Coordinates of C-alpha atoms in Angstrom, one line a residue:
X1 CA -58.5 97.2 -62.7
X2 CA -58.6 95.6 -66.1
X3 CA -61.8 95.4 -68.2
X4 CA -62.9 91.9 -69.2
X5 CA -64.9 91.2 -72.3
X6 CA -67.6 88.6 -71.6
X7 CA -68.2 86.3 -74.7
X8 CA -71.4 84.3 -74.6
X9 CA -71.3 80.8 -76.1
X10 CA -74.1 78.2 -76.3
X11 CA -71.4 75.5 -76.3
X12 CA -67.6 75.2 -76.3
X13 CA -65.2 72.5 -77.4
X14 CA -62.0 72.4 -75.5
X15 CA -59.0 70.1 -75.8
X16 CA -56.2 69.5 -73.3
X17 CA -53.1 68.0 -74.8
X18 CA -49.6 67.2 -73.4
X19 CA -47.3 64.3 -72.6
X20 CA -48.8 61.2 -71.1
X21 CA -47.3 62.2 -67.7
X22 CA -48.7 65.7 -67.7
X23 CA -52.1 64.8 -66.2
X24 CA -54.3 65.9 -69.1
X25 CA -56.8 63.1 -68.4
X26 CA -57.1 64.1 -64.8
X27 CA -57.8 67.8 -65.5
X28 CA -60.0 66.8 -68.4
X29 CA -62.3 64.7 -66.2
X30 CA -62.2 67.3 -63.4
X31 CA -63.3 70.0 -65.9
X32 CA -66.0 67.6 -67.1
X33 CA -67.3 67.3 -63.6
X34 CA -66.9 71.0 -63.1
X35 CA -69.2 71.4 -66.1
X36 CA -71.8 69.1 -64.5
X37 CA -71.4 71.1 -61.3
X38 CA -72.2 74.2 -63.3
X39 CA -75.3 72.5 -64.9
X40 CA -73.8 72.1 -68.4
X41 CA -74.4 69.1 -70.5
X42 CA -71.1 67.6 -71.7
X43 CA -69.5 64.7 -73.6
X44 CA -65.8 64.0 -73.8
X45 CA -63.3 62.0 -75.8
X46 CA -60.0 61.0 -74.1
X47 CA -57.1 59.8 -76.2
X48 CA -54.2 57.9 -74.9
X49 CA -50.8 56.9 -76.4
X50 CA -50.8 53.2 -77.5
X51 CA -47.2 52.9 -76.0
X52 CA -47.0 52.6 -72.3
X53 CA -43.9 54.7 -72.0
X54 CA -43.8 56.7 -75.2
X55 CA -40.7 59.0 -75.4
X56 CA -41.5 62.4 -73.7
X57 CA -41.8 65.3 -76.0
X58 CA -42.7 63.2 -79.1
X59 CA -45.9 63.2 -81.1
X60 CA -46.3 59.5 -80.2
X61 CA -46.4 60.4 -76.5
X62 CA -49.2 62.9 -76.7
X63 CA -52.1 62.3 -74.4
X64 CA -55.3 64.4 -74.9
X65 CA -58.8 65.0 -73.6
X66 CA -61.5 66.7 -75.7
X67 CA -64.7 68.0 -74.2
X68 CA -67.8 69.7 -75.5
X69 CA -70.0 71.4 -72.8
X70 CA -73.0 73.6 -73.1
X71 CA -76.7 73.5 -73.4
X72 CA -79.1 70.5 -74.0
X73 CA -77.9 70.0 -77.6
X74 CA -74.5 68.7 -76.6
X75 CA -74.4 65.1 -77.9
X76 CA -70.8 64.7 -79.2
X77 CA -67.3 65.9 -78.1
X78 CA -67.3 68.1 -81.1
X79 CA -65.4 68.1 -84.4
X80 CA -63.2 71.2 -84.0
X81 CA -62.0 73.0 -80.9
X82 CA -62.8 76.5 -79.7
X83 CA -60.0 76.3 -77.2
X84 CA -56.7 74.3 -77.4
X85 CA -54.6 73.9 -74.3
X86 CA -51.1 72.5 -75.1
X87 CA -48.3 71.7 -72.6
X88 CA -45.5 71.2 -75.2
X89 CA -44.7 71.6 -78.9
X90 CA -45.7 68.0 -79.8
X91 CA -49.1 68.5 -78.4
X92 CA -49.5 71.6 -80.6
X93 CA -48.2 69.6 -83.6
X94 CA -50.7 66.8 -83.2
X95 CA -53.8 69.0 -82.3
X96 CA -53.6 72.2 -84.3
X97 CA -55.2 70.9 -87.4
X98 CA -58.6 70.7 -85.7
X99 CA -58.6 74.1 -84.0
X100 CA -61.2 76.6 -85.4
X101 CA -60.0 79.7 -87.2
X102 CA -59.5 82.4 -84.6
X103 CA -59.7 79.8 -81.9
X104 CA -57.8 80.2 -78.6
X105 CA -54.5 78.6 -77.9
X106 CA -53.2 78.4 -74.3
X107 CA -49.6 77.3 -74.6
X108 CA -47.2 76.4 -71.9
X109 CA -44.2 78.3 -73.3
X110 CA -41.8 76.3 -71.1
X111 CA -42.7 73.2 -73.3
X112 CA -41.4 75.0 -76.4
X113 CA -37.7 75.0 -75.7
X114 CA -35.1 73.8 -78.3
X115 CA -35.3 70.2 -77.1
X116 CA -39.1 70.0 -77.3
X117 CA -39.2 71.8 -80.7
X118 CA -36.7 69.3 -82.1
X119 CA -38.5 66.3 -80.7
X120 CA -41.8 67.6 -82.3
X121 CA -40.2 68.3 -85.6
X122 CA -40.4 72.1 -85.6
X123 CA -37.7 74.1 -87.3
X124 CA -38.7 77.3 -85.6
X125 CA -40.8 78.2 -82.5
X126 CA -44.5 78.5 -83.6
X127 CA -45.2 80.7 -80.6
X128 CA -42.8 83.3 -82.0
X129 CA -42.6 82.8 -85.8
X130 CA -46.0 84.2 -86.8
X131 CA -47.4 80.8 -87.9
X132 CA -50.3 81.1 -85.4
X133 CA -51.5 84.5 -86.4
X134 CA -54.9 83.2 -87.4
X135 CA -55.5 82.2 -83.7
X136 CA -55.7 83.9 -80.4
X137 CA -52.5 82.9 -78.7
X138 CA -52.0 83.0 -74.9
X139 CA -48.4 82.0 -74.2
X140 CA -48.0 81.4 -70.5
X141 CA -44.9 80.1 -68.7
X142 CA -47.0 77.6 -66.8
X143 CA -44.2 75.5 -65.3
X144 CA -42.3 78.6 -64.2
X145 CA -45.3 80.1 -62.6
X146 CA -46.2 76.9 -60.9
X147 CA -42.8 76.5 -59.3
X148 CA -42.9 80.1 -58.2
X149 CA -46.3 79.6 -56.6
X150 CA -44.9 76.6 -54.7
X151 CA -41.6 78.1 -53.6
X152 CA -42.5 77.5 -49.9
X153 CA -43.6 73.9 -50.5
X154 CA -41.3 71.2 -49.2
X155 CA -41.8 69.2 -52.4
X156 CA -39.0 68.5 -54.8
X157 CA -38.7 70.6 -57.9
X158 CA -39.9 67.6 -60.0
X159 CA -43.0 67.2 -57.8
X160 CA -43.7 70.9 -58.0
X161 CA -43.5 70.7 -61.8
X162 CA -46.2 67.9 -61.7
X163 CA -48.6 70.4 -60.3
X164 CA -48.6 72.4 -63.5
X165 CA -51.8 70.6 -64.6
X166 CA -53.6 72.1 -61.7
X167 CA -52.3 75.6 -62.5
X168 CA -53.7 75.0 -66.0
X169 CA -57.0 73.8 -64.7
X170 CA -57.3 76.9 -62.4
X171 CA -56.6 79.2 -65.3
X172 CA -59.2 77.5 -67.6
X173 CA -61.8 77.7 -64.8
X174 CA -61.2 81.5 -64.7
X175 CA -61.3 81.7 -68.5
X176 CA -64.9 80.2 -68.4
X177 CA -65.9 82.4 -65.4
X178 CA -66.6 79.4 -63.1
X179 CA -65.5 78.7 -59.6
X180 CA -63.3 75.6 -58.9
X181 CA -65.1 74.7 -55.7
X182 CA -65.8 71.1 -56.7
X183 CA -62.1 70.7 -57.8
X184 CA -61.0 71.9 -54.4
X185 CA -63.2 69.2 -52.8
X186 CA -61.7 66.6 -55.1
X187 CA -58.1 67.6 -54.1
X188 CA -59.0 67.6 -50.4
X189 CA -60.6 64.2 -50.7
X190 CA -57.9 62.6 -52.9
X191 CA -54.9 63.8 -51.0
X192 CA -56.3 63.9 -47.5
X193 CA -53.5 61.6 -46.2
X194 CA -50.8 63.4 -48.1
X195 CA -51.1 67.0 -46.9
X196 CA -48.0 68.3 -48.6
X197 CA -49.3 67.1 -52.0
X198 CA -52.8 68.3 -51.2
X199 CA -51.6 71.8 -50.3
X200 CA -49.3 72.1 -53.4
X201 CA -52.1 71.1 -55.7
X202 CA -54.5 73.6 -54.1
X203 CA -51.9 76.4 -54.3
X204 CA -51.2 75.6 -57.9
X205 CA -55.0 75.5 -58.8
X206 CA -55.6 78.9 -57.2
X207 CA -52.4 80.4 -58.7
X208 CA -53.7 79.5 -62.1
X209 CA -57.1 81.0 -61.3
X210 CA -55.6 84.2 -59.9
X211 CA -53.2 84.4 -62.9
X212 CA -56.3 84.8 -65.2
X213 CA -57.6 87.4 -62.8
X214 CA -54.5 89.5 -62.7
X215 CA -52.8 89.1 -66.1
X216 CA -53.0 92.2 -68.1
X217 CA -52.6 90.3 -71.4
X218 CA -55.8 88.2 -71.0
X219 CA -58.9 90.4 -71.4
X220 CA -61.6 87.9 -72.4
X221 CA -63.8 85.4 -70.5
X222 CA -66.3 82.9 -71.9
X223 CA -69.7 82.3 -70.4
X224 CA -71.7 79.2 -71.2
X225 CA -75.3 79.1 -69.9
X226 CA -76.5 76.1 -67.9
X227 CA -78.6 73.5 -69.6
X228 CA -82.3 72.8 -68.7
X229 CA -81.7 69.6 -66.8
X230 CA -85.0 69.2 -65.0
X231 CA -85.5 68.0 -61.5
X232 CA -83.4 65.2 -59.9
X233 CA -80.0 64.4 -58.6
X234 CA -77.2 64.7 -61.2
X235 CA -73.6 63.5 -61.1
X236 CA -70.8 63.1 -63.6
X237 CA -70.3 59.5 -64.6
X238 CA -67.9 57.5 -66.8
X239 CA -69.0 54.6 -68.9
X240 CA -67.1 51.9 -67.0
X241 CA -68.2 53.3 -63.7
X242 CA -71.8 53.4 -64.9
X243 CA -71.4 49.8 -66.0
X244 CA -70.2 48.7 -62.6
X245 CA -73.1 50.5 -60.8
X246 CA -75.6 48.9 -63.2
X247 CA -74.2 45.5 -62.2
X248 CA -74.4 46.2 -58.5
X249 CA -77.9 47.5 -58.8
X250 CA -79.0 44.4 -60.8
X251 CA -77.6 42.3 -58.0
X252 CA -79.6 44.1 -55.4
X253 CA -82.9 44.0 -57.5
X254 CA -82.4 40.3 -58.2
X255 CA -81.4 39.5 -54.6
X256 CA -78.4 37.6 -56.0
X257 CA -74.7 38.0 -54.9
X258 CA -72.6 39.6 -57.7
X259 CA -69.4 37.8 -58.7
X260 CA -67.2 39.6 -61.2
X261 CA -64.4 37.5 -62.7
X262 CA -61.9 39.3 -65.0
X263 CA -58.4 39.5 -66.3
X264 CA -57.1 43.1 -66.5
X265 CA -57.1 44.4 -70.1
X266 CA -57.4 47.9 -71.6
X267 CA -60.0 49.5 -71.7
X268 CA -62.1 47.1 -69.6
X269 CA -60.0 47.0 -66.4
X270 CA -61.7 49.9 -64.7
X271 CA -64.9 47.9 -64.3
X272 CA -63.0 45.4 -62.1
X273 CA -61.4 48.3 -60.2
X274 CA -64.7 50.0 -59.5
X275 CA -66.5 46.8 -58.5
X276 CA -63.8 46.0 -56.0
X277 CA -64.8 49.1 -54.0
X278 CA -68.4 47.8 -53.5
X279 CA -67.7 45.1 -51.0
X280 CA -70.4 46.5 -48.7
X281 CA -73.0 45.3 -51.2
X282 CA -71.6 41.8 -51.1
X283 CA -69.8 42.1 -54.4
X284 CA -67.0 39.6 -55.0
X285 CA -64.3 40.3 -57.5
X286 CA -61.8 37.8 -58.8
X287 CA -58.7 38.8 -60.8
X288 CA -57.9 35.7 -62.8
X289 CA -54.6 34.6 -64.2
X290 CA -55.9 34.7 -67.7
X291 CA -59.1 35.3 -69.8
X292 CA -60.0 31.6 -70.0
X293 CA -59.8 31.2 -66.2
X294 CA -62.0 34.3 -65.8
X295 CA -64.7 33.0 -68.1
X296 CA -64.6 29.5 -66.5
X297 CA -64.8 31.1 -63.0
X298 CA -67.8 33.1 -64.0
X299 CA -69.6 29.9 -65.2
X300 CA -68.8 28.2 -61.9
X301 CA -70.2 31.2 -60.0
X302 CA -73.4 31.1 -62.0
X303 CA -73.7 27.3 -61.5
X304 CA -73.4 28.1 -57.7
X305 CA -76.3 30.6 -57.9
X306 CA -74.5 34.0 -58.2
X307 CA -75.1 36.8 -60.7
X308 CA -72.0 36.1 -62.7
X309 CA -70.2 38.6 -64.9
X310 CA -66.9 38.7 -66.7
X311 CA -65.3 41.5 -68.7
X312 CA -62.7 41.8 -71.5
X313 CA -61.6 43.6 -74.6
X314 CA -60.0 42.9 -78.0
X315 CA -58.2 39.5 -78.1
X316 CA -59.7 38.6 -74.7
X317 CA -63.0 37.8 -76.5
X318 CA -61.4 35.2 -78.6
X319 CA -59.9 33.5 -75.5
X320 CA -63.3 33.4 -73.8
X321 CA -65.1 31.8 -76.7
X322 CA -64.8 28.1 -75.9
X323 CA -66.1 28.6 -72.4
X324 CA -68.8 31.0 -73.5
X325 CA -70.0 28.3 -75.8
X326 CA -70.1 25.9 -72.8
X327 CA -72.3 28.4 -71.0
X328 CA -74.6 28.4 -74.1
X329 CA -74.8 24.6 -73.9
X330 CA -75.3 24.6 -70.1
X331 CA -77.9 27.3 -70.4
X332 CA -76.5 29.3 -67.5
X333 CA -76.8 33.0 -67.0
X334 CA -73.4 34.8 -67.5
X335 CA -73.0 38.4 -68.6
X336 CA -69.9 39.0 -70.8
X337 CA -68.9 42.7 -71.2
X338 CA -66.7 43.4 -74.2
X339 CA -65.3 46.9 -74.1
X340 CA -64.2 47.0 -77.8
X341 CA -61.0 48.6 -79.0
X342 CA -59.2 48.8 -82.3
X343 CA -58.1 45.4 -83.7
X344 CA -57.3 42.8 -84.9
X345 CA -55.0 41.1 -82.3
X346 CA -53.5 43.7 -80.0
X347 CA -54.4 46.3 -82.6
X348 CA -55.0 49.8 -81.2
X349 CA -55.4 49.0 -77.5
X350 CA -56.2 52.6 -76.5
X351 CA -58.4 53.6 -79.5
X352 CA -62.1 53.1 -80.3
X353 CA -63.7 50.8 -82.7
X354 CA -67.0 48.8 -83.2
X355 CA -65.4 45.8 -84.9
X356 CA -66.6 42.9 -82.7
X357 CA -70.2 42.8 -83.6
X358 CA -70.1 39.9 -86.0
X359 CA -67.8 38.0 -83.6
X360 CA -70.4 38.5 -80.9
X361 CA -73.1 37.2 -83.2
X362 CA -71.3 34.3 -84.8
X363 CA -67.9 33.7 -83.2
X364 CA -68.7 30.3 -81.7
X365 CA -68.7 26.7 -83.0
X366 CA -72.1 25.3 -83.8
X367 CA -75.4 27.0 -83.8
X368 CA -75.1 28.9 -80.5
X369 CA -77.2 32.0 -80.4
X370 CA -76.5 34.6 -77.7
X371 CA -78.3 37.9 -76.9
X372 CA -76.2 41.0 -77.8
X373 CA -76.9 44.4 -76.3
X374 CA -75.0 47.7 -76.7
X375 CA -75.1 51.0 -74.7
X376 CA -75.3 54.3 -76.6
X377 CA -73.8 56.8 -74.2
X378 CA -71.6 56.6 -71.1
X379 CA -74.6 56.9 -68.7
X380 CA -76.5 54.3 -70.8
X381 CA -73.9 51.7 -69.7
X382 CA -75.7 51.6 -66.4
X383 CA -79.1 50.7 -67.9
X384 CA -77.6 48.2 -70.4
X385 CA -75.7 46.4 -67.7
X386 CA -78.9 46.2 -65.6
X387 CA -80.8 45.0 -68.7
X388 CA -78.2 42.4 -69.6
X389 CA -78.4 40.9 -66.1
X390 CA -82.2 40.9 -66.3
X391 CA -82.2 39.0 -69.6
X392 CA -79.5 36.6 -68.6
X393 CA -81.3 35.5 -65.4
X394 CA -84.8 35.6 -66.9
X395 CA -83.9 33.5 -70.0
X396 CA -81.0 31.4 -68.5
X397 CA -78.5 32.4 -71.1
X398 CA -75.2 34.1 -71.5
X399 CA -75.5 37.7 -72.7
X400 CA -72.9 39.8 -74.5
X401 CA -72.7 43.5 -73.9
X402 CA -70.7 45.5 -76.5
X403 CA -69.4 48.7 -75.1
X404 CA -66.3 50.4 -76.5
X405 CA -63.4 52.6 -75.3
X406 CA -65.2 55.8 -76.2
X407 CA -68.1 54.9 -73.9
X408 CA -65.9 53.4 -71.3
X409 CA -63.6 56.4 -70.8
X410 CA -66.2 59.0 -71.8
X411 CA -68.1 60.9 -69.1
X412 CA -71.3 62.9 -69.0
X413 CA -73.9 64.3 -66.6
X414 CA -76.3 61.6 -65.4
X415 CA -79.6 61.9 -63.6
X416 CA -79.2 59.4 -60.8
X417 CA -82.1 56.9 -60.7
X418 CA -83.9 55.8 -57.6
X419 CA -83.9 52.1 -56.8
X420 CA -87.7 51.9 -56.7
X421 CA -87.9 53.4 -60.3
X422 CA -86.1 50.3 -61.7
X423 CA -87.9 47.1 -62.5
X424 CA -87.6 44.0 -60.5
X425 CA -85.5 41.2 -61.8
X426 CA -87.3 37.9 -61.8
X427 CA -85.3 34.8 -62.4
X428 CA -85.8 31.0 -62.5
X429 CA -83.5 30.1 -59.6
X430 CA -84.7 27.4 -57.2
X431 CA -83.5 27.6 -53.6
X432 CA -81.3 24.9 -52.1
X433 CA -84.3 23.4 -50.3
X434 CA -87.2 24.1 -52.7
X435 CA -89.0 20.9 -53.7
X436 CA -90.3 20.1 -57.2
X437 CA -91.8 16.8 -58.0
X438 CA -90.5 14.9 -61.0
X439 CA -87.7 17.4 -61.6
X440 CA -85.6 17.4 -64.7
X441 CA -83.0 20.0 -65.4
X442 CA -84.4 20.9 -68.7
X443 CA -88.1 21.3 -67.8
X444 CA -89.1 24.5 -69.6
X445 CA -91.7 27.3 -69.4
X446 CA -93.6 28.8 -72.3
X447 CA -90.5 30.8 -73.4
X448 CA -88.3 27.6 -73.5
X449 CA -86.5 28.7 -70.3
X450 CA -85.3 26.0 -67.9
X451 CA -85.0 26.1 -64.1
X452 CA -81.9 27.4 -62.4
X453 CA -81.2 24.6 -59.8
X454 CA -78.6 25.4 -57.2
X455 CA -76.3 22.5 -56.0
X456 CA -77.2 21.0 -52.7
X457 CA -80.9 20.5 -53.2
X458 CA -81.8 16.8 -53.0
X459 CA -84.9 17.4 -55.0
X460 CA -83.2 18.9 -58.0
X461 CA -80.2 16.6 -58.5
X462 CA -79.4 16.7 -62.2
X463 CA -76.7 16.2 -64.8
X464 CA -75.2 19.1 -66.6
X465 CA -72.4 19.2 -69.2
X466 CA -71.2 20.2 -72.6
X467 CA -72.4 17.1 -74.5
X468 CA -75.8 17.2 -76.3
X469 CA -78.7 16.0 -74.3
X470 CA -82.2 14.7 -74.4
X471 CA -84.6 17.6 -74.4
X472 CA -86.7 16.3 -71.5
X473 CA -84.4 14.5 -69.1
X474 CA -81.1 16.3 -69.8
X475 CA -79.3 13.0 -70.1
X476 CA -76.6 12.7 -72.7
X477 CA -78.0 11.8 -76.1
X478 CA -76.4 11.1 -79.5
X479 CA -79.7 10.7 -81.3
X480 CA -79.9 13.0 -84.3
X481 CA -83.5 13.9 -83.5
X482 CA -82.5 15.1 -80.0
X483 CA -79.7 17.3 -81.4
X484 CA -82.2 18.8 -83.9
X485 CA -84.7 19.5 -81.2
X486 CA -82.2 21.0 -78.7
X487 CA -80.7 23.3 -81.5
X488 CA -84.1 24.5 -82.3
X489 CA -85.0 25.0 -78.6
X490 CA -81.8 27.1 -78.0
X491 CA -82.6 29.2 -81.0
X492 CA -86.3 29.7 -80.1
X493 CA -85.5 30.7 -76.5
X494 CA -83.3 33.6 -77.7
X495 CA -85.9 34.6 -80.3
X496 CA -88.5 34.7 -77.5
X497 CA -86.5 37.6 -75.9
X498 CA -87.9 39.8 -78.6
X499 CA -91.3 39.4 -76.9
X500 CA -90.0 40.9 -73.7
X501 CA -87.9 43.8 -74.9
X502 CA -89.4 47.3 -75.8
X503 CA -90.5 48.0 -79.3
X504 CA -88.1 50.1 -81.3
X505 CA -88.8 53.8 -81.7
X506 CA -87.0 56.5 -83.7
X507 CA -84.9 58.9 -81.6
X508 CA -86.3 62.0 -83.2
X509 CA -90.0 61.0 -83.8
X510 CA -89.5 61.0 -87.6
X511 CA -91.2 57.8 -88.5
X512 CA -91.2 57.9 -92.4
X513 CA -89.4 59.9 -95.0
X514 CA -86.2 60.2 -97.1
X515 CA -83.5 58.5 -95.1
X516 CA -83.4 56.3 -92.0
X517 CA -80.1 56.4 -90.1
X518 CA -79.5 53.2 -88.1
X519 CA -76.8 53.1 -85.6
X520 CA -75.6 51.2 -82.5
X521 CA -73.2 51.9 -79.7
X522 CA -71.1 55.1 -79.4
X523 CA -72.2 56.5 -82.8
X524 CA -75.4 57.8 -81.1
X525 CA -74.5 61.4 -80.7
X526 CA -73.1 62.1 -84.1
X527 CA -76.0 60.4 -85.9
X528 CA -78.6 62.2 -83.8
X529 CA -77.0 65.7 -84.5
X530 CA -76.8 64.9 -88.2
X531 CA -80.4 63.9 -88.3
X532 CA -81.4 67.1 -86.5
X533 CA -79.5 69.3 -88.8
X534 CA -81.0 67.7 -91.9
X535 CA -84.5 67.9 -90.6
X536 CA -83.9 71.6 -89.9
X537 CA -83.0 71.9 -93.6
X538 CA -86.3 70.4 -94.7
X539 CA -85.4 66.8 -95.2
X540 CA -87.2 63.9 -93.4
X541 CA -84.4 61.9 -91.8
X542 CA -85.2 59.4 -89.0
X543 CA -82.7 57.9 -86.5
X544 CA -83.0 54.5 -85.0
X545 CA -80.4 53.5 -82.5
X546 CA -80.3 49.8 -81.5
X547 CA -79.7 48.9 -77.9
X548 CA -81.0 45.3 -78.6
X549 CA -79.0 43.9 -81.6
X550 CA -79.8 40.2 -81.1
X551 CA -82.6 39.6 -81.3
X552 CA -83.7 42.8 -83.0
X553 CA -86.9 44.5 -81.7
X554 CA -89.9 42.9 -83.2
X555 CA -91.1 46.0 -85.1
X556 CA -87.8 47.1 -86.6
X557 CA -88.7 45.9 -90.1
X558 CA -92.0 48.0 -90.0
X559 CA -89.9 51.1 -89.3
X560 CA -87.4 50.4 -92.0
X561 CA -90.1 49.9 -94.7
X562 CA -91.3 53.5 -94.2
X563 CA -88.1 55.1 -95.5
X564 CA -86.8 55.5 -99.0
X565 CA -83.2 54.8 -98.1
X566 CA -81.3 53.3 -95.1
X567 CA -77.8 54.4 -94.1
X568 CA -75.8 52.6 -91.4
X569 CA -72.8 54.5 -89.9
X570 CA -70.4 52.3 -88.1
X571 CA -66.8 52.3 -86.7
X572 CA -65.9 49.1 -88.7
X573 CA -65.9 48.0 -92.3
X574 CA -69.6 47.2 -92.3
X575 CA -71.0 44.7 -89.8
X576 CA -74.5 45.9 -88.7
X577 CA -75.2 46.6 -92.3
X578 CA -74.7 42.9 -93.1
X579 CA -77.1 41.9 -90.3
X580 CA -79.8 44.3 -91.5
X581 CA -79.4 43.3 -95.2
X582 CA -79.5 39.6 -94.2
X583 CA -82.6 39.7 -92.0
X584 CA -84.7 42.4 -93.7
X585 CA -83.5 42.1 -97.4
X586 CA -83.0 45.9 -97.6
X587 CA -80.2 47.5 -99.6
X588 CA -78.8 49.4 -96.7
X589 CA -75.9 51.8 -97.4
X590 CA -72.8 51.6 -95.2
X591 CA -70.8 54.5 -93.9
X592 CA -67.6 53.2 -92.3
X593 CA -64.7 54.6 -90.5
X594 CA -61.8 52.7 -88.8
X595 CA -59.3 55.3 -87.7
X596 CA -59.6 54.8 -83.9
X597 CA -61.4 58.1 -83.6
X598 CA -65.2 59.0 -83.7
X599 CA -67.1 59.8 -86.8
X600 CA -67.1 63.6 -87.4
X601 CA -70.4 65.4 -87.7
X602 CA -69.4 67.1 -91.0
X603 CA -68.2 64.0 -92.8
X604 CA -71.4 62.1 -92.0
X605 CA -73.6 65.1 -92.9
X606 CA -71.8 65.4 -96.2
X607 CA -72.3 61.7 -96.9
X608 CA -76.0 61.7 -96.2
X609 CA -76.5 64.8 -98.3
X610 CA -75.0 62.9 -101.3
X611 CA -77.5 60.1 -100.8
X612 CA -80.4 62.6 -100.6
X613 CA -79.7 64.0 -104.1

């Protein structure tokens, strides 16, 4: 019996890479959920080819999934990998540059034949020419072993080869000394109606696990201790799924039917897909013929009294703008979720970016202010979706939520909230029979919020439209004074939201000092880890992460004044930095990256250190 060396690690970064048809995303997510099952914290970063059918074996066709899992300090998917799993030569070519020295390579040697080497641009086989001597190389004939394990299966050879991802997953589970029980449950559930495929995947999974157990060439295992998660029910959650659950929950708390109107577009489509499975909660989903129709349908649903939501990405935001501006004028609650991606135009449809902030703030004709919110982690998508619905219905306004592809496709462990722990959603909707004397559609409360009158009530008959109106009656008005007053009312109403949202706090309880790092969206993890590292070095570095971007929390300026310098890292060419400079007259310093990938810990750390000198 072989002797296994157990290597203890507080956290591990692993990357799965292969062709877009090799199932790397599937096993990446399953290993993420397996990490949650084993009580590890985790964050991941999936990468997809921009081409739908990139040529197999080429560097353009590589699909990958990066994951960091470990203790409570895991806040990013990691900069460099401890373990790299590659299914072919192209995957190695693309990924090797970020593997740590002496890191582990698990290579499917069947993906390094002459054809694959040529397509990847290798003149010799890196598994054999000594170029990988600075790494721990495990060359495994994964395809060959998978087919051998499935020799009794009735599946075709091609279908048997497709099970190689499960062989790989089983082997990786063994490498980290963890059982694949939850993956077995997933396979049984997913393929319950296809027993031949179910059995083949189960056999391949266990063949990979047993290969690690019996192979004489693999004599190490890694052990990562569980994180201290506290009490509660935990589950793995992706950002788009969390967003969908947040919308359903808001619908239940507001006692309003949820209507989601959308046109499929990467990477927002999964929200539509997930919501379509919640019909038992009265959710209605409408797949429109285009973005304009989706936005208009959402406005119609809101006018009829529903909790109306629409979602899009990239160029879809531009197409929705005219109708969004109508919703501003009508003062109807609609939530618009923009899952940002690289732009402009079609841009980088499968890559991440934060470049739509100024568009969300100002990309409409006329003075038409709209609240803008942004989640910071995949699980925070749940709470931001809930909050967006609460603000939209409480203040009778459209609300923009800025997610991005990193958050949408990323997954992490999430402590499942109880319904009674969430606040009630109070709104201004009048029932179809509720009587109000001397009703006008633009009667307002102290926050400048009008009533939400549902069609069919004889006591609340009113005119509504895109033309300017008299502030009291709502009748069409071309008087200059009325336009001035209505413009000021619409602005003041959005400003009043700042009275209802929480005061801003620093993430790390550093409230004054050398540098304040201000971020928003998916930059949360890297900013927080950089701030922690610098504070451990003796600097005083605070971290503010904005979930409410318009309006800003009312005390944000007070926090900014207590730091010598302000640095704003963003995945754009400098958008939040413009807003902060404009509103608070502070000489904020930008740190910008637009490569379709996250900011690395080391590059931000080095930049902040130069500003601390």
